[in-house]
CSV table of C-alpha atoms in Angstrom, one decimal:
chain,number,residue,atom,x,y,z
B,1,MET,CA,16.9,5.3,-18.5
B,2,SER,CA,13.5,6.7,-20.0
B,3,ALA,CA,11.4,4.3,-18.0
B,4,ALA,CA,12.5,6.0,-14.8
B,5,PRO,CA,12.3,9.9,-15.0
B,6,GLY,CA,12.9,12.0,-11.9
B,7,ALA,CA,9.5,12.7,-11.0
B,8,LEU,CA,8.3,9.0,-11.4
B,9,GLU,CA,11.3,7.7,-9.5
B,10,ALA,CA,10.6,10.3,-6.7
B,11,LEU,CA,7.1,9.2,-6.4
B,12,ILE,CA,8.1,5.5,-6.2
B,13,ASP,CA,10.6,6.4,-3.5
B,14,ALA,CA,7.9,8.3,-1.5
B,15,LEU,CA,5.4,5.4,-1.7
B,16,ARG,CA,8.1,3.0,-0.5
B,17,ARG,CA,8.0,4.9,2.7
B,18,LEU,CA,4.4,3.6,3.4
B,19,PRO,CA,4.4,0.7,5.8
B,20,GLY,CA,4.0,-2.6,3.9
B,21,VAL,CA,5.0,-1.2,0.5
B,22,GLY,CA,8.1,-2.5,-1.2
B,23,GLN,CA,9.6,-1.6,-4.7
B,24,LYS,CA,7.1,-3.7,-6.7
B,25,SER,CA,3.9,-2.4,-4.9
B,26,ALA,CA,5.4,1.1,-5.1
B,27,GLN,CA,5.9,0.8,-9.0
B,28,ARG,CA,2.3,-0.7,-9.5
B,29,MET,CA,0.7,2.1,-7.4
B,30,ALA,CA,2.7,4.9,-9.1
B,31,TYR,CA,1.8,3.3,-12.5
B,32,HIS,CA,-1.8,2.9,-11.5
B,33,LEU,CA,-2.1,6.4,-10.3
B,34,LEU,CA,-0.4,8.1,-13.4
B,35,GLN,CA,-2.0,5.9,-16.1
B,36,HIS,CA,-5.4,5.3,-14.7
B,37,ASP,CA,-6.3,7.4,-11.9
B,38,ARG,CA,-4.7,10.9,-11.8
B,39,PRO,CA,-7.6,12.5,-9.7
B,40,ALA,CA,-6.6,9.8,-7.0
B,41,ALA,CA,-3.2,11.2,-7.1
B,42,ARG,CA,-4.4,14.7,-6.6
B,43,GLN,CA,-6.9,13.6,-3.9
B,44,LEU,CA,-4.3,11.7,-2.1
B,45,ALA,CA,-1.8,14.6,-2.3
B,46,GLN,CA,-4.4,17.1,-0.9
B,47,ALA,CA,-5.4,14.7,1.9
B,48,LEU,CA,-1.9,14.2,2.9
B,49,GLY,CA,-1.2,17.8,3.0
B,50,HIS,CA,-4.4,18.6,4.9
B,51,ALA,CA,-4.0,15.8,7.5
B,52,GLU,CA,-0.4,16.6,8.1
B,53,GLN,CA,-1.5,20.1,9.0
B,54,ALA,CA,-4.7,19.5,10.8
B,55,VAL,CA,-4.4,16.4,12.6
B,56,ARG,CA,-3.1,16.5,16.2
B,57,HIS,CA,-3.5,14.7,19.5
B,58,CYS,CA,-6.4,15.3,21.9
B,59,ALA,CA,-5.1,17.1,25.0
B,60,ARG,CA,-7.0,14.7,27.2
B,61,CYS,CA,-6.9,11.2,25.6
B,62,HIS,CA,-4.1,11.6,22.8
B,63,THR,CA,-6.2,10.2,20.1
B,64,PHE,CA,-5.9,12.0,16.8
B,65,THR,CA,-8.3,15.1,16.4
B,66,GLU,CA,-8.6,18.2,14.7
B,67,ALA,CA,-9.7,20.1,17.8
B,68,GLU,CA,-7.9,20.9,21.1
B,69,VAL,CA,-10.0,18.1,22.9
B,70,CYS,CA,-11.7,15.3,20.9
B,71,ALA,CA,-15.5,14.8,20.6
B,72,THR,CA,-15.4,11.7,22.8
B,73,CYS,CA,-13.6,13.4,25.6
B,74,LEU,CA,-16.1,16.4,25.4
B,75,ASP,CA,-19.3,14.1,25.2
B,76,PRO,CA,-21.1,14.7,28.6
B,77,ALA,CA,-23.1,11.4,28.1
B,78,ARG,CA,-19.9,9.3,28.6
B,79,ASP,CA,-19.0,7.9,32.0
B,80,ALA,CA,-16.0,9.8,33.1
B,81,ARG,CA,-15.3,7.3,35.9
B,82,GLN,CA,-13.9,4.7,33.5
B,83,LEU,CA,-10.8,5.2,31.7
B,84,LEU,CA,-10.0,2.5,28.9
B,85,VAL,CA,-6.4,2.3,27.7
B,86,VAL,CA,-5.7,1.3,24.1
B,87,GLU,CA,-2.7,1.3,22.0
B,88,THR,CA,-4.0,2.9,18.8
B,89,PRO,CA,-7.0,4.9,17.5
B,90,ALA,CA,-7.9,1.9,15.4
B,91,ASP,CA,-8.2,-0.1,18.6
B,92,GLN,CA,-10.4,2.6,20.0
B,93,ALA,CA,-12.5,2.5,16.8
B,94,ALA,CA,-12.9,-1.3,17.2
B,95,LEU,CA,-14.3,-0.8,20.7
B,96,GLU,CA,-16.6,1.9,19.6
B,97,ARG,CA,-17.9,-0.3,17.0
B,98,SER,CA,-18.6,-3.1,19.5
B,99,GLY,CA,-21.2,-0.6,21.0
B,100,SER,CA,-20.5,-2.0,24.6
B,101,TYR,CA,-18.5,0.7,26.3
B,102,ARG,CA,-19.6,4.2,27.5
B,103,GLY,CA,-16.7,5.5,29.3
B,104,LEU,CA,-13.7,7.4,28.2
B,105,TYR,CA,-10.5,6.5,26.5
B,106,PHE,CA,-6.7,7.1,26.7
B,107,VAL,CA,-4.7,6.3,23.6
B,108,LEU,CA,-1.1,5.4,24.1
B,109,MET,CA,-0.1,5.7,20.5
B,110,GLY,CA,2.3,2.9,20.8
B,111,ARG,CA,3.3,0.0,23.3
B,112,LEU,CA,6.4,-1.0,25.0
B,113,SER,CA,8.8,-2.8,22.5
B,114,PRO,CA,12.3,-3.2,24.0
B,115,LEU,CA,13.5,-4.8,20.9
B,116,ASP,CA,12.5,-1.8,18.9
B,117,GLY,CA,14.0,0.6,21.6
B,118,ILE,CA,10.6,1.7,22.8
B,119,GLY,CA,10.8,1.9,26.5
B,120,VAL,CA,8.4,3.3,29.3
B,121,HIS,CA,9.3,6.9,28.4
B,122,ASP,CA,8.5,6.6,24.9
B,123,ILE,CA,4.8,5.8,25.3
B,124,GLY,CA,2.6,8.3,26.9
B,125,LEU,CA,2.9,6.8,30.6
B,126,ALA,CA,3.4,10.2,32.3
B,127,PRO,CA,0.4,11.9,30.5
B,128,LEU,CA,-1.6,8.7,31.4
B,129,LEU,CA,-0.6,9.0,35.2
B,130,GLN,CA,-1.7,12.6,35.2
B,131,ARG,CA,-5.0,11.9,33.3
B,132,ALA,CA,-6.0,9.1,35.5
B,133,GLN,CA,-5.6,11.1,38.7
B,134,ASP,CA,-8.1,13.8,37.8
B,135,GLY,CA,-10.3,12.7,40.9
B,136,VAL,CA,-13.1,11.5,38.6
B,137,VAL,CA,-11.6,8.4,37.3
B,138,ASP,CA,-12.0,5.4,39.5
B,139,GLU,CA,-11.5,2.5,37.2
B,140,LEU,CA,-8.6,2.0,34.6
B,141,ILE,CA,-9.5,-0.8,32.0
B,142,LEU,CA,-6.3,-2.1,30.2
B,143,ALA,CA,-7.2,-2.9,26.6
B,144,THR,CA,-3.7,-3.2,25.1
B,145,SER,CA,-3.1,-6.2,22.8
B,146,PHE,CA,-2.7,-9.8,24.1
B,147,THR,CA,0.7,-10.0,22.6
B,148,ALA,CA,4.0,-10.2,24.6
B,149,GLU,CA,4.4,-6.5,23.9
B,150,GLY,CA,0.9,-5.6,24.8
B,151,GLU,CA,1.0,-7.5,28.1
B,152,ALA,CA,4.3,-6.0,29.0
B,153,THR,CA,2.5,-2.5,28.4
B,154,ALA,CA,-0.4,-3.3,30.6
B,155,GLN,CA,2.1,-4.7,33.2
B,156,ALA,CA,3.9,-1.5,33.2
B,157,ILE,CA,0.8,0.6,33.6
B,158,ALA,CA,-0.6,-1.6,36.2
B,159,GLN,CA,2.6,-1.3,38.3
B,160,ALA,CA,2.6,2.6,37.9
B,161,LEU,CA,-1.2,3.2,38.6
B,162,ARG,CA,-2.3,0.5,41.3
B,163,PRO,CA,-0.4,2.4,44.0
B,164,GLN,CA,-2.7,5.5,43.3
B,165,GLY,CA,-5.6,3.7,44.7
B,166,LEU,CA,-7.2,3.2,41.2
B,167,SER,CA,-9.1,-0.1,40.3
B,168,VAL,CA,-6.9,-1.5,37.4
B,169,THR,CA,-8.7,-4.1,35.2
B,170,ARG,CA,-7.7,-6.0,32.1
B,171,LEU,CA,-10.1,-7.2,29.3
B,172,ALA,CA,-11.1,-10.7,29.7
B,173,ARG,CA,-9.1,-13.5,28.0
B,174,GLY,CA,-10.9,-16.3,26.6
B,175,VAL,CA,-12.4,-18.3,23.8
B,176,PRO,CA,-13.5,-16.0,20.9
B,177,VAL,CA,-17.2,-15.9,20.0
B,178,GLY,CA,-17.9,-18.3,17.2
B,179,SER,CA,-14.9,-20.4,17.8
B,180,GLU,CA,-14.9,-24.3,17.9
B,181,LEU,CA,-12.9,-25.4,21.0
B,182,GLU,CA,-10.9,-27.9,18.8
B,183,PHE,CA,-9.1,-25.0,16.9
B,184,VAL,CA,-8.5,-22.6,19.9
B,185,ASP,CA,-4.9,-22.4,20.9
B,186,LEU,CA,-3.9,-23.9,24.1
B,187,GLY,CA,-2.8,-20.7,25.9
B,188,THR,CA,-6.3,-19.2,25.3
B,189,LEU,CA,-7.9,-22.4,26.5
B,190,ALA,CA,-6.0,-22.4,29.7
B,191,HIS,CA,-7.0,-18.8,30.3
B,192,ALA,CA,-10.6,-19.4,29.5
B,193,LEU,CA,-10.7,-22.4,31.9
B,194,ALA,CA,-8.9,-20.4,34.8
B,195,ASP,CA,-11.1,-17.4,34.4
B,196,ARG,CA,-14.3,-19.4,34.2
B,197,ARG,CA,-17.4,-17.7,35.6
D,1,MET,CA,-16.4,9.7,16.6
D,2,SER,CA,-13.2,11.4,17.9
D,3,ALA,CA,-11.1,8.6,16.5
D,4,ALA,CA,-12.2,9.5,12.9
D,5,PRO,CA,-12.0,13.3,12.4
D,6,GLY,CA,-12.5,14.7,8.9
D,7,ALA,CA,-8.8,15.1,7.9
D,8,LEU,CA,-7.9,11.7,9.1
D,9,GLU,CA,-11.0,9.9,7.3
D,10,ALA,CA,-10.3,11.8,4.2
D,11,LEU,CA,-6.6,10.6,4.2
D,12,ILE,CA,-7.7,6.9,4.9
D,13,ASP,CA,-10.2,7.3,1.9
D,14,ALA,CA,-7.5,8.6,-0.5
D,15,LEU,CA,-5.0,5.8,0.5
D,16,ARG,CA,-7.6,3.2,-0.1
D,17,ARG,CA,-7.7,4.3,-3.7
D,18,LEU,CA,-4.2,2.8,-4.2
D,19,PRO,CA,-4.2,-0.6,-5.7
D,20,GLY,CA,-4.0,-3.4,-3.2
D,21,VAL,CA,-4.8,-1.2,-0.2
D,22,GLY,CA,-7.8,-1.9,1.8
D,23,GLN,CA,-9.4,-0.3,4.8
D,24,LYS,CA,-7.1,-1.9,7.5
D,25,SER,CA,-3.9,-1.2,5.5
D,26,ALA,CA,-5.0,2.4,4.7
D,27,GLN,CA,-5.7,2.8,8.5
D,28,ARG,CA,-2.3,1.5,9.3
D,29,MET,CA,-0.6,3.7,6.7
D,30,ALA,CA,-2.5,6.9,7.9
D,31,TYR,CA,-1.6,6.1,11.5
D,32,HIS,CA,2.1,5.5,10.6
D,33,LEU,CA,2.4,8.7,8.6
D,34,LEU,CA,0.8,10.8,11.2
D,35,GLN,CA,2.3,9.4,14.4
D,36,HIS,CA,5.6,8.3,13.2
D,37,ASP,CA,6.7,9.9,9.9
D,38,ARG,CA,5.2,13.2,9.0
D,39,PRO,CA,8.2,14.0,6.9
D,40,ALA,CA,7.1,11.0,4.7
D,41,ALA,CA,3.6,12.3,4.4
D,42,ARG,CA,5.1,15.8,3.1
D,43,GLN,CA,7.4,13.8,0.8
D,44,LEU,CA,4.6,11.8,-0.7
D,45,ALA,CA,2.3,14.8,-1.1
D,46,GLN,CA,5.0,16.7,-3.0
D,47,ALA,CA,6.0,13.7,-5.2
D,48,LEU,CA,2.3,13.0,-6.1
D,49,GLY,CA,1.8,16.7,-7.0
D,50,HIS,CA,4.9,16.9,-9.0
D,51,ALA,CA,4.6,13.6,-10.8
D,52,GLU,CA,0.9,14.3,-11.6
D,53,GLN,CA,2.1,17.6,-13.2
D,54,ALA,CA,5.3,16.5,-14.8
D,55,VAL,CA,4.8,12.9,-16.1
D,56,ARG,CA,3.4,12.4,-19.5
D,57,HIS,CA,3.8,9.9,-22.2
D,58,CYS,CA,6.7,9.8,-24.7
D,59,ALA,CA,5.3,10.9,-28.2
D,60,ARG,CA,7.2,8.0,-29.8
D,61,CYS,CA,7.0,5.0,-27.4
D,62,HIS,CA,4.3,5.9,-25.1
D,63,THR,CA,6.4,5.3,-21.9
D,64,PHE,CA,6.3,7.7,-18.9
D,65,THR,CA,8.6,10.6,-19.3
D,66,GLU,CA,9.0,14.4,-18.5
D,67,ALA,CA,10.1,15.4,-22.0
D,68,GLU,CA,8.3,15.3,-25.3
D,69,VAL,CA,10.4,12.3,-26.4
D,70,CYS,CA,11.9,10.1,-23.9
D,71,ALA,CA,15.8,9.5,-23.6
D,72,THR,CA,15.6,5.9,-24.8
D,73,CYS,CA,13.9,7.0,-28.1
D,74,LEU,CA,16.5,9.8,-28.5
D,75,ASP,CA,19.4,7.7,-28.0
D,76,PRO,CA,21.3,7.3,-31.3
D,77,ALA,CA,23.1,4.1,-30.1
D,78,ARG,CA,19.9,2.2,-30.0
D,79,ASP,CA,18.9,0.1,-33.1
D,80,ALA,CA,16.0,1.7,-34.6
D,81,ARG,CA,15.2,-1.3,-36.7
D,82,GLN,CA,13.8,-3.4,-33.8
D,83,LEU,CA,10.7,-2.2,-32.0
D,84,LEU,CA,9.9,-4.3,-28.8
D,85,VAL,CA,6.3,-4.0,-27.5
D,86,VAL,CA,5.6,-4.4,-23.7
D,87,GLU,CA,2.7,-3.8,-21.5
D,88,THR,CA,4.1,-1.5,-18.9
D,89,PRO,CA,7.1,0.8,-18.1
D,90,ALA,CA,7.9,-1.9,-15.3
D,91,ASP,CA,8.2,-4.7,-18.1
D,92,GLN,CA,10.5,-2.3,-20.1
D,93,ALA,CA,12.6,-1.6,-17.0
D,94,ALA,CA,13.1,-5.4,-16.5
D,95,LEU,CA,14.2,-5.9,-20.1
D,96,GLU,CA,16.6,-2.9,-19.8
D,97,ARG,CA,18.0,-4.6,-16.5
D,98,SER,CA,18.6,-7.8,-18.5
D,99,GLY,CA,21.0,-5.8,-20.8
D,100,SER,CA,20.4,-7.9,-23.7
D,101,TYR,CA,18.3,-5.6,-25.8
D,102,ARG,CA,19.6,-2.6,-27.7
D,103,GLY,CA,16.6,-1.7,-29.9
D,104,LEU,CA,13.7,0.7,-29.2
D,105,TYR,CA,10.4,0.1,-27.3
D,106,PHE,CA,6.8,0.6,-27.6
D,107,VAL,CA,4.7,0.7,-24.3
D,108,LEU,CA,1.1,-0.2,-24.6
D,109,MET,CA,0.2,0.9,-21.1
D,110,GLY,CA,-2.2,-1.8,-20.9
D,111,ARG,CA,-3.4,-5.1,-22.5
D,112,LEU,CA,-6.6,-6.6,-23.9
D,113,SER,CA,-8.9,-7.6,-21.1
D,114,PRO,CA,-12.4,-8.2,-22.5
D,115,LEU,CA,-13.7,-9.1,-19.0
D,116,ASP,CA,-12.7,-5.5,-17.6
D,117,GLY,CA,-13.9,-4.1,-20.8
D,118,ILE,CA,-10.6,-3.2,-22.3
D,119,GLY,CA,-10.8,-3.9,-26.0
D,120,VAL,CA,-8.6,-3.2,-29.1
D,121,HIS,CA,-9.3,0.5,-29.1
D,122,ASP,CA,-8.4,1.0,-25.4
D,123,ILE,CA,-4.8,-0.1,-25.8
D,124,GLY,CA,-2.7,2.1,-28.0
D,125,LEU,CA,-3.0,-0.2,-31.2
D,126,ALA,CA,-3.5,2.8,-33.6
D,127,PRO,CA,-0.3,4.7,-32.2
D,128,LEU,CA,1.6,1.4,-32.6
D,129,LEU,CA,0.6,0.8,-36.1
D,130,GLN,CA,1.5,4.2,-37.0
D,131,ARG,CA,4.9,4.0,-35.0
D,132,ALA,CA,5.8,0.7,-36.7
D,133,GLN,CA,5.3,2.1,-40.2
D,134,ASP,CA,8.0,4.8,-40.0
D,135,GLY,CA,10.0,3.0,-42.6
D,136,VAL,CA,13.0,2.1,-40.3
D,137,VAL,CA,11.4,-0.5,-38.2
D,138,ASP,CA,11.6,-4.0,-39.8
D,139,GLU,CA,11.1,-6.3,-36.7
D,140,LEU,CA,8.4,-6.0,-34.2
D,141,ILE,CA,9.2,-8.2,-31.0
D,142,LEU,CA,6.1,-8.9,-29.0
D,143,ALA,CA,7.0,-9.1,-25.2
D,144,THR,CA,3.5,-8.9,-23.8
D,145,SER,CA,3.0,-11.2,-20.7
D,146,PHE,CA,2.6,-15.0,-21.3
D,147,THR,CA,-0.9,-14.9,-19.6
D,148,ALA,CA,-4.3,-15.5,-21.4
D,149,GLU,CA,-4.7,-11.5,-21.7
D,150,GLY,CA,-1.1,-10.9,-22.8
D,151,GLU,CA,-1.3,-13.6,-25.5
D,152,ALA,CA,-4.6,-12.1,-26.7
D,153,THR,CA,-3.0,-8.8,-26.9
D,154,ALA,CA,0.1,-10.2,-28.9
D,155,GLN,CA,-2.3,-12.0,-31.2
D,156,ALA,CA,-4.2,-8.8,-32.0
D,157,ILE,CA,-1.1,-6.9,-32.6
D,158,ALA,CA,0.4,-9.6,-34.8
D,159,GLN,CA,-2.9,-9.7,-36.8
D,160,ALA,CA,-2.8,-6.0,-37.3
D,161,LEU,CA,0.8,-5.7,-38.2
D,162,ARG,CA,1.8,-8.9,-40.3
D,163,PRO,CA,-0.1,-7.4,-43.3
D,164,GLN,CA,2.1,-4.4,-43.3
D,165,GLY,CA,5.2,-6.5,-44.3
D,166,LEU,CA,6.9,-6.4,-40.9
D,167,SER,CA,8.6,-9.4,-39.3
D,168,VAL,CA,6.6,-10.0,-36.0
D,169,THR,CA,8.2,-12.2,-33.5
D,170,ARG,CA,7.4,-13.3,-30.0
D,171,LEU,CA,9.7,-13.8,-26.9
D,172,ALA,CA,10.6,-17.5,-26.6
D,173,ARG,CA,8.5,-19.7,-24.2
D,174,GLY,CA,10.6,-22.2,-22.3
D,175,VAL,CA,12.1,-23.4,-19.0
D,176,PRO,CA,13.2,-20.6,-16.8
D,177,VAL,CA,16.9,-20.4,-16.2
D,178,GLY,CA,17.7,-22.2,-12.7
D,179,SER,CA,14.6,-24.3,-12.9
D,180,GLU,CA,14.5,-28.0,-12.0
D,181,LEU,CA,12.5,-29.8,-14.8
D,182,GLU,CA,10.4,-31.7,-12.2
D,183,PHE,CA,8.9,-28.4,-10.9
D,184,VAL,CA,8.2,-26.7,-14.3
D,185,ASP,CA,4.4,-26.7,-15.3
D,186,LEU,CA,3.5,-29.0,-18.1
D,187,GLY,CA,2.4,-26.1,-20.5
D,188,THR,CA,5.9,-24.7,-20.3
D,189,LEU,CA,7.5,-28.1,-20.8
D,190,ALA,CA,5.4,-28.8,-23.8
D,191,HIS,CA,6.4,-25.3,-25.3
D,192,ALA,CA,10.1,-25.9,-24.5
D,193,LEU,CA,10.0,-29.2,-26.3
D,194,ALA,CA,8.2,-28.0,-29.3
D,195,ASP,CA,10.5,-24.9,-29.6
D,196,ARG,CA,13.8,-26.8,-28.9
D,197,ARG,CA,16.7,-25.7,-31.1
């Protein structure tokens, strides 16, 4: 069929491997790139090739970086006694934007998800254990998501690290800033009441 | 910031140029590709590069093809007296899947959209005029979308081509197969009633 030559079909197949992109979106993307924005196609091909070659994990905190150790881990102005554990670089970026944290990070690059076959050994628990016992870190702040999987991950980390004499804390649960109480879910309200200060 | 090195930022920026992809989706895609599916990143980079080089427009019908003239236009089994006008290769593919059309196509690769600054000269009206007057085509079937823009496009084509002595028809408007009348919109019902047969 003329509407689906080899190169176009291959492009649609490759776009479908992106998360959240189905057949129709992939078709629309391929059509847009080839008909209206070929420079974007070239730019994306180059960016993919370069990132795939250049981006690796920081040897200390596991986040994405192009160097052996990332700039945050190398920053002498940051408080090396605090280590904050997040699931992804996007979570780390959100915390950085809040401007309220000056310690260091450890990025799990995942979370426990037994249903998807992701167990304790598949997330970087051994490297985190090693990292947390450098003799400088004295507080581990667990900032995994407040979902069932994120809570299970935090639980597993706390169990592994409390025996090492580290103070292990968790981000506060409570009512989001700007919320009207009426519309806050009951579990959050219960936590906000229990953790009142 | 360590979480956003150059290559990763460049990849997120490039992904954002895809239609329907915002900052969060682009971050999620980049994270997925780099953390979980680097082969997909390589595959997509190659497919983009290849398609960008290889895919061009059929000299006769303007659809995407890798040859000078696409396979549909070259197919001697198709009825060259009918020329069906669609907006995109995806529309053409949908009609092909219906299995009910054996004539040839012309793909506009767009439609009139005055609000976006897309006028009569930006869609391939001149090539269509030329294509339709090859002496073989005797019926032009307008299969642009049944939206305000698609209707305006069909109108403009009909005005340009009726004087050339061609029979110009439009896909039937009516109740979709499988619909319950109760849930069909009033405009469609009015058309279905007016065009009853």
